[in-house]
Short mmCIF file of C-alpha atoms in Angstrom, two decimals:
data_model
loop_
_atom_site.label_atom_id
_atom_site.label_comp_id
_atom_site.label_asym_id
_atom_site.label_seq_id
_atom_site.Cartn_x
_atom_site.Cartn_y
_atom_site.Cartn_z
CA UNK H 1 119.00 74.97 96.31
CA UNK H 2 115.33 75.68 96.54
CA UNK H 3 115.82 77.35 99.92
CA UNK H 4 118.58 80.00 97.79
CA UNK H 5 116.22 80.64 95.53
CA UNK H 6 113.85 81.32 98.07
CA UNK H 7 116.23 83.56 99.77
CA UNK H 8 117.32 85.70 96.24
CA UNK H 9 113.34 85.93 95.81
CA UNK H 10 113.19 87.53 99.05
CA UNK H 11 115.93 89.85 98.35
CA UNK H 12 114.80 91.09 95.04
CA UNK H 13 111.21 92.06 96.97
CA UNK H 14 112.92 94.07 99.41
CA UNK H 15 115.41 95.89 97.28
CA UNK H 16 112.27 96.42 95.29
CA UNK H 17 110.27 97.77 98.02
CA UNK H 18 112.39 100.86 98.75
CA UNK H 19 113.14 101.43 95.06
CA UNK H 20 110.67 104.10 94.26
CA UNK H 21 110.94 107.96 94.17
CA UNK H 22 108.50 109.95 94.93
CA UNK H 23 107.94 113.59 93.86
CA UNK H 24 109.53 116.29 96.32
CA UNK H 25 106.31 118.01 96.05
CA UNK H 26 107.97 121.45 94.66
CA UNK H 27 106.43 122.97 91.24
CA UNK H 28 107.51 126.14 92.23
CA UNK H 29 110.67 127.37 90.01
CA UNK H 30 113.65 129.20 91.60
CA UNK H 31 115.93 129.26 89.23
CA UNK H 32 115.73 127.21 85.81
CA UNK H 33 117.03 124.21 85.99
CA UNK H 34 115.76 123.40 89.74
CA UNK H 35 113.13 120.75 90.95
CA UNK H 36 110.64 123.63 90.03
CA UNK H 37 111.49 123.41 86.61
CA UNK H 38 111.62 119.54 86.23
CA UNK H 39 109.31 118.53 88.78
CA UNK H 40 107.18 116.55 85.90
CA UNK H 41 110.08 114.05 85.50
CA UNK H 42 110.93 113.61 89.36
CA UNK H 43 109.26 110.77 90.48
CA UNK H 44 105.98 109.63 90.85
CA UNK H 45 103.08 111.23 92.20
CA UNK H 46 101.80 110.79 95.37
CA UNK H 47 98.11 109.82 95.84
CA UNK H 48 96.82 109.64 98.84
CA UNK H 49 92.91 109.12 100.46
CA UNK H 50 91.88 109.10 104.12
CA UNK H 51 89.73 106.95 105.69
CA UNK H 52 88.24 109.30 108.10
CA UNK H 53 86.73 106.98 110.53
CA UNK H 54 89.60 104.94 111.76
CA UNK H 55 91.87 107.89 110.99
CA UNK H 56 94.73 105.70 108.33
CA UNK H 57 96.15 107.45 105.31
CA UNK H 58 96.29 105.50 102.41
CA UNK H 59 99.32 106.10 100.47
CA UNK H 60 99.02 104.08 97.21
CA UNK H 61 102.28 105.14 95.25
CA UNK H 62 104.10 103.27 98.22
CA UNK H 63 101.25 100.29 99.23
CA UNK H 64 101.61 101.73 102.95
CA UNK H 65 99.23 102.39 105.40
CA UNK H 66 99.43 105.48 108.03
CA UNK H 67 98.29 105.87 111.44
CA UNK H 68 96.75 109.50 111.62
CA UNK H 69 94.79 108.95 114.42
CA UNK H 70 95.51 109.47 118.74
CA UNK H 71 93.33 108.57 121.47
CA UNK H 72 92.69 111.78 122.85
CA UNK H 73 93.73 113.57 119.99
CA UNK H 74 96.94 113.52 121.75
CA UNK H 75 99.99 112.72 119.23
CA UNK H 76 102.00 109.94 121.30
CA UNK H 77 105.69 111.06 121.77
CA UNK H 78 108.02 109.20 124.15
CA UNK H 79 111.53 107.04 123.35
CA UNK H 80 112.72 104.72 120.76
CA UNK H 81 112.31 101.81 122.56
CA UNK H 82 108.63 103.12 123.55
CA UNK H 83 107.88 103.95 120.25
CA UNK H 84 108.41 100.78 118.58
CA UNK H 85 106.54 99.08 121.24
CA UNK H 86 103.72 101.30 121.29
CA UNK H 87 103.11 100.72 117.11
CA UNK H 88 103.34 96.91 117.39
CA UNK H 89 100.68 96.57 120.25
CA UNK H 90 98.72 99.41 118.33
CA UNK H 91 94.97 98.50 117.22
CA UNK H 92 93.61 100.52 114.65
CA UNK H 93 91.46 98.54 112.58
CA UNK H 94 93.31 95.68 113.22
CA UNK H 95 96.67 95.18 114.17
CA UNK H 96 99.94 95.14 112.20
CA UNK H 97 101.55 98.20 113.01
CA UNK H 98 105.25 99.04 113.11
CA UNK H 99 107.30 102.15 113.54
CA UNK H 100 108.67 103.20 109.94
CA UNK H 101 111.70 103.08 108.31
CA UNK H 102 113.51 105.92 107.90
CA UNK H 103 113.70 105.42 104.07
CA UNK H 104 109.51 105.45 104.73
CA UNK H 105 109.27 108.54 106.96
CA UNK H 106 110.70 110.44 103.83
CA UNK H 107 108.27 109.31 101.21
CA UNK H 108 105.66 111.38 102.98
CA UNK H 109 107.58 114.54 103.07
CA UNK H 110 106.28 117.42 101.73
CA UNK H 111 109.06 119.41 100.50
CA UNK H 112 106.57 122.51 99.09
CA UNK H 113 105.17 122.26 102.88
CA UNK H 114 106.41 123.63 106.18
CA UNK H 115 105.15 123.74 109.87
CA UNK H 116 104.33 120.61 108.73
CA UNK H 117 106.51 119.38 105.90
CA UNK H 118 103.82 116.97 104.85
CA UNK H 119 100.14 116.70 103.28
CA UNK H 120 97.70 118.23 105.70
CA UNK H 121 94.92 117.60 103.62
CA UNK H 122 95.08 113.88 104.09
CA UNK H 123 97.34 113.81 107.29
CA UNK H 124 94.90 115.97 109.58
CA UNK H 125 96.66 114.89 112.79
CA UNK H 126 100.88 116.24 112.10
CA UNK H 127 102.91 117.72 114.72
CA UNK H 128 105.53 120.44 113.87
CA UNK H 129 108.20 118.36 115.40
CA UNK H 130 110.38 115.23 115.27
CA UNK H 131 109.11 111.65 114.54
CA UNK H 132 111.36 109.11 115.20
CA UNK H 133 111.94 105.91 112.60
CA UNK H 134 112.79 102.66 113.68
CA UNK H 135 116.34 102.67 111.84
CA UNK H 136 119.59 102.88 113.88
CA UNK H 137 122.26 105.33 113.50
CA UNK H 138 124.51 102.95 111.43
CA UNK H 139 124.08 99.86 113.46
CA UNK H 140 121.29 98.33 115.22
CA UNK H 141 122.73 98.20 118.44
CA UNK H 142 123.53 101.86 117.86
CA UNK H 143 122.51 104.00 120.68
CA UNK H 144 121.06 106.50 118.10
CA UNK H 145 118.38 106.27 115.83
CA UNK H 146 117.20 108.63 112.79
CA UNK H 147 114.28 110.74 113.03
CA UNK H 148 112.51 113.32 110.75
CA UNK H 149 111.53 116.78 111.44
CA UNK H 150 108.63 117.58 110.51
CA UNK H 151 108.58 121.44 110.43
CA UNK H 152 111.19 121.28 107.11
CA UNK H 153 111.55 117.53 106.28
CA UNK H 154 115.38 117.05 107.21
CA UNK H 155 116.42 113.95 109.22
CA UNK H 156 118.44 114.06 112.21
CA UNK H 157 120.37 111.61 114.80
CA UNK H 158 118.73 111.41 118.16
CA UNK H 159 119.34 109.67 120.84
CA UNK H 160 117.34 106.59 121.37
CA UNK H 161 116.36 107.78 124.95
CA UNK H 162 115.29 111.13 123.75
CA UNK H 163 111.39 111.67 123.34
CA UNK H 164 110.02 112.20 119.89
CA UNK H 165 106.67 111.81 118.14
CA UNK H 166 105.56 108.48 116.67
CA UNK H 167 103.04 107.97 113.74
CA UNK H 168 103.30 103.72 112.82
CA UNK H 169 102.71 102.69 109.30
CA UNK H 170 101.82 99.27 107.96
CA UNK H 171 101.94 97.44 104.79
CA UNK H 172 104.49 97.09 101.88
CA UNK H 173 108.03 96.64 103.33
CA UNK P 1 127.10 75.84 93.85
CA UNK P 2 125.84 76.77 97.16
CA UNK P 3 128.43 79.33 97.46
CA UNK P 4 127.17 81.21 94.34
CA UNK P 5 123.91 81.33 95.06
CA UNK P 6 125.00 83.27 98.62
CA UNK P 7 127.50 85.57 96.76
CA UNK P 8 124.36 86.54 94.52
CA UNK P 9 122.24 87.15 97.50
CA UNK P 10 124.50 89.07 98.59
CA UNK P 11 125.45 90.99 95.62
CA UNK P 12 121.84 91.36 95.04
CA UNK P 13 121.74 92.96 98.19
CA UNK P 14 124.14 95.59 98.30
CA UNK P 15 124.05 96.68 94.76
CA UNK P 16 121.26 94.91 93.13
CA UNK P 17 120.47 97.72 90.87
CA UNK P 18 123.16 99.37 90.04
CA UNK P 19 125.48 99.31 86.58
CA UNK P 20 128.24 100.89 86.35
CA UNK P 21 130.01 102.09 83.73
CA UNK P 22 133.80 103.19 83.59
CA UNK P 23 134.08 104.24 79.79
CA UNK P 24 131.34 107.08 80.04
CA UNK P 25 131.48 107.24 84.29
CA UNK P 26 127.69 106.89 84.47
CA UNK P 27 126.07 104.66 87.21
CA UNK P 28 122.08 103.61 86.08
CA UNK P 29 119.55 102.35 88.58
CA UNK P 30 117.76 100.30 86.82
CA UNK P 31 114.87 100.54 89.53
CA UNK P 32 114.53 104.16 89.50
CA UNK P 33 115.47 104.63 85.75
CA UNK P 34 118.08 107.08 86.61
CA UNK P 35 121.42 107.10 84.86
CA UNK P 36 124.03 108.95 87.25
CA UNK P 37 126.83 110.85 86.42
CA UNK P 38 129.88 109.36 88.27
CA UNK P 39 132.94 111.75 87.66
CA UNK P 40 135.46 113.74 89.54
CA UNK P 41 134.09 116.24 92.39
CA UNK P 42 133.86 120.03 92.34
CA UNK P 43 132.78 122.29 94.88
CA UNK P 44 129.82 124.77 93.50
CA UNK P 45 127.48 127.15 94.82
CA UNK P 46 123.74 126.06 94.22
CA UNK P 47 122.97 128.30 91.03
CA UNK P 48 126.71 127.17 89.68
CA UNK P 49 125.36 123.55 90.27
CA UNK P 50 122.06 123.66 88.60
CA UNK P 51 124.24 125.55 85.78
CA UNK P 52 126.74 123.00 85.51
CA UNK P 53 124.58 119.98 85.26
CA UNK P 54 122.62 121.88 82.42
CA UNK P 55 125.46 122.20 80.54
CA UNK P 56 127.00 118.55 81.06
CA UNK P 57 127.08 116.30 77.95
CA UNK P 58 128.15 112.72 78.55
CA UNK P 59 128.66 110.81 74.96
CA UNK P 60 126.36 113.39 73.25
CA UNK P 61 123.74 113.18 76.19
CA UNK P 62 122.99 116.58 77.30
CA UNK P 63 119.53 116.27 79.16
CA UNK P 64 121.46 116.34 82.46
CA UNK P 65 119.84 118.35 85.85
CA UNK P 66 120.59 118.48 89.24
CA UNK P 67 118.48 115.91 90.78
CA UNK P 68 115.46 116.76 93.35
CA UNK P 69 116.43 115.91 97.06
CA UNK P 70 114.46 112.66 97.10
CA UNK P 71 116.36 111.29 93.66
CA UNK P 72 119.55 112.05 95.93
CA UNK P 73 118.25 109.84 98.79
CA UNK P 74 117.36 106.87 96.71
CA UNK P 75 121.25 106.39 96.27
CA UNK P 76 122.47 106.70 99.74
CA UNK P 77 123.56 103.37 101.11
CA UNK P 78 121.16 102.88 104.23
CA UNK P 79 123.47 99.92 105.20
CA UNK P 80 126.70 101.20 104.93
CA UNK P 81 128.95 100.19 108.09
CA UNK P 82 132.02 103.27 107.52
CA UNK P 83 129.97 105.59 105.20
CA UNK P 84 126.68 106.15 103.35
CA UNK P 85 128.48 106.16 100.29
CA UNK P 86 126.80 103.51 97.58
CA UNK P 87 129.62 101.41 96.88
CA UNK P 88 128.36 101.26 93.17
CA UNK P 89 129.75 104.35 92.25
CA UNK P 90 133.60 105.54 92.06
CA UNK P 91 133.50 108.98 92.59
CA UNK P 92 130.89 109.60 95.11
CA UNK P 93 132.41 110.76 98.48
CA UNK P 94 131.02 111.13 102.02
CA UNK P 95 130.28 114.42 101.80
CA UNK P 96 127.22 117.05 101.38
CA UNK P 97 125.79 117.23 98.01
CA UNK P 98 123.80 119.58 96.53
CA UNK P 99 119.67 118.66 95.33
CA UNK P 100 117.42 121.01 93.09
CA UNK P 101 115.04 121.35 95.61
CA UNK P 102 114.47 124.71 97.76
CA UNK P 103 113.58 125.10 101.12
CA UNK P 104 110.20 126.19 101.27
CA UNK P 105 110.73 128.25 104.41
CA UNK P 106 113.39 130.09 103.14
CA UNK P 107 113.92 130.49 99.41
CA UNK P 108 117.79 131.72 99.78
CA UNK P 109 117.98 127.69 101.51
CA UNK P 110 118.20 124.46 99.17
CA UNK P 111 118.41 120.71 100.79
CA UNK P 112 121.92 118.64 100.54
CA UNK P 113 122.20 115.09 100.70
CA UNK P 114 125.45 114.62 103.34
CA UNK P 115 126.87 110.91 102.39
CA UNK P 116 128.71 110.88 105.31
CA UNK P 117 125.88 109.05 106.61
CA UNK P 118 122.52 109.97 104.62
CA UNK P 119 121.33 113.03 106.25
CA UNK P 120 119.35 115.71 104.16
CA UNK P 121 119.55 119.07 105.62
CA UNK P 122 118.62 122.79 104.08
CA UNK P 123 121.74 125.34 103.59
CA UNK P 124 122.42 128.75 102.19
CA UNK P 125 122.93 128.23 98.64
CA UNK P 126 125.42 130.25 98.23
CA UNK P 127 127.81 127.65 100.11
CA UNK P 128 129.52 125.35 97.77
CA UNK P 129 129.39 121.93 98.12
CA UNK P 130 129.46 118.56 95.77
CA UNK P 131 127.63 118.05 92.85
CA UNK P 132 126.20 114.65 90.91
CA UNK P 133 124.13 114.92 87.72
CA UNK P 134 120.89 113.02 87.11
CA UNK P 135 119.17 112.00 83.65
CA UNK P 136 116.09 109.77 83.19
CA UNK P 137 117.11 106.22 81.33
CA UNK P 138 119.88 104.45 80.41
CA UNK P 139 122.77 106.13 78.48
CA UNK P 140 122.39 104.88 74.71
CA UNK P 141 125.57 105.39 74.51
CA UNK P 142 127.29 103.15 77.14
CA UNK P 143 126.29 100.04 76.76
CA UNK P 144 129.88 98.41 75.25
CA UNK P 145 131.68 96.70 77.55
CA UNK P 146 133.13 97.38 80.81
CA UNK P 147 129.73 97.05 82.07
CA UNK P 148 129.62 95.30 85.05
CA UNK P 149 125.90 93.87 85.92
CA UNK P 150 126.70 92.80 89.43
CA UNK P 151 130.22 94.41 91.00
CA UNK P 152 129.52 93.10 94.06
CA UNK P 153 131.38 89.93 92.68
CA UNK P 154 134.05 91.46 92.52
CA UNK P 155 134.14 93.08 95.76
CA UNK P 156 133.39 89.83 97.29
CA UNK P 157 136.34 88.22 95.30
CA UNK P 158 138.93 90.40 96.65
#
């Protein structure tokens, strides 16, 4: 009894957790009637701040953390597997890293943006190319796995073998 | 009693938010706020999207817009084994649907939601493809009955 309670509790977090929407990050209007035009009523704002020496984006419309930050100034790309390895073992003022969702890759899309689709002021360190998420293509023993492009903010299948960019997040799940 | 509580889970879990509602075929998140328009599909080109949605009036309600890309992701069914369709609504198919929002590299491009299985991806907007309304809030209008709070319950009973 207590333990279904427990488990309900746990459910209603999560489904909470990916329940926001964030602005697209277009004001500009096209045609009336377009994101442009309603862009006050779309979702919430994003507000960001950088802590500049450990490198993390703070995004506090979704409580996560971002890693903008490479040793060498190098952004790490290699496979899925890699990838989600490489964020759990990372250290970047303290540990706690894990590759994002692909529900979380989108939230810091910059729709407005391109070559990078995404907030340079705060993310300093963006590639023009594809990051992968840790969410399988339908299943998790799927051989694919989504990943966002970075140079227009659409998400794409890729192989889990192929090489892509990582950036790990931390925090609200 | 056991049993309920893991059906509840469960619904919880696949459609926690979501209330449908047959009489004015409106589906509201009540985690995002939105109230959904849930009717039968047309194809339209972007402009005849935005222009339809402008002009819809569910049970007097006529604040209706095309909603932004991201609004379109928030309903696509992340764990959805055939389709990313979410299995609260009854007229969504797994096809590309049309968002507000323009590509910013190419202003003749807008994004579509695909529910196939969740991809967003920019397009000529002069291609038609499927359209679903969004309004902020819950339709004052439908809240008689036929509202189911958790349908899952029902899919779980079959």
């Amino acid at each position: 009894m207590f333990k279904s309670i427990i488990v309900i509790s746990i459910t209603f977090l999560f489904s909470c957790a990916e329940s926001y929407v964030l602005k697209t990050g277009q004001t500009v209007e096209y045609k009336t009637g377009d994101n442009g035009t309603y862009h006050a009523l779309t979702g919430v704002e994003r507000s960001y701040s950088r802590d500049n020496i450990n490198g993390i984006v703070s995004d506090h419309s979704t409580n996560l953390q971002w890693q903008d930050y490479y040793e060498e100034g190098k952004i790490y790309r290699t496979d899925w597997t890699a990838a989600n390895t490489y964020c759990t073992k990372l250290h970047l003022k303290g540990v706690g890293w894990r590759l994002p969702t692909r529900y979380e890759l989108t939230t810091i899309v910059d729709y407005s943006q391109s070559h990078p689709a995404i907030n340079t002021t705060f993310f300093q360190v963006t590639a023009s190319g594809t990051y992968w998420s840790s969410t399988s293509y339908m299943k998790p023993e799927s051989a694919n796995a989504w990943r966002t492009n970075f140079n227009d903010g659409g998400d794409y299948v890729s192989k889990k073998e192929n090489v892509n960019f990582v950036r790990c997040v931390r925090g609200a799940k | 009693m056991k049993t309920f509580f893991i059906m509840l889970t469960a619904a919880s879990l696949l459609y926690g938010s979501y209330t449908s509602d047959a009489d004015s075929q409106t589906v509201y998140d009540d985690q995002t706020d939105l109230t959904w328009e849930d009717g039968v599909n047309h194809l339209r080109a972007w402009g005849d999207a935005i222009d339809y949605c402008e002009s819809l009036n569910i049970v007097g309600t006529g604040d209706w817009r095309l909603p932004s890309v991201n609004e379109l992701l928030s309903i696509v069914d992340y764990n959805g084994a055939a389709s990313a369709v979410n299995p609260a609504f009854n007229f969504l198919i797994n096809q590309p649907h049309w968002s507000a929002t323009t590509d910013a590299t190419d202003s003749t491009y807008a994004w579509y939601v695909n529910f196939s299985d969740g991809y967003s991806r920019s397009f000529p907007k002069a291609v038609r493809r499927y359209v679903r309304c969004v309004r902020k809030g819950k339709l004052s209008g439908s809240q008689n009955a036929n509202t189911a709070t958790l349908p899952a319950i029902f899919y779980l009973l079959q």
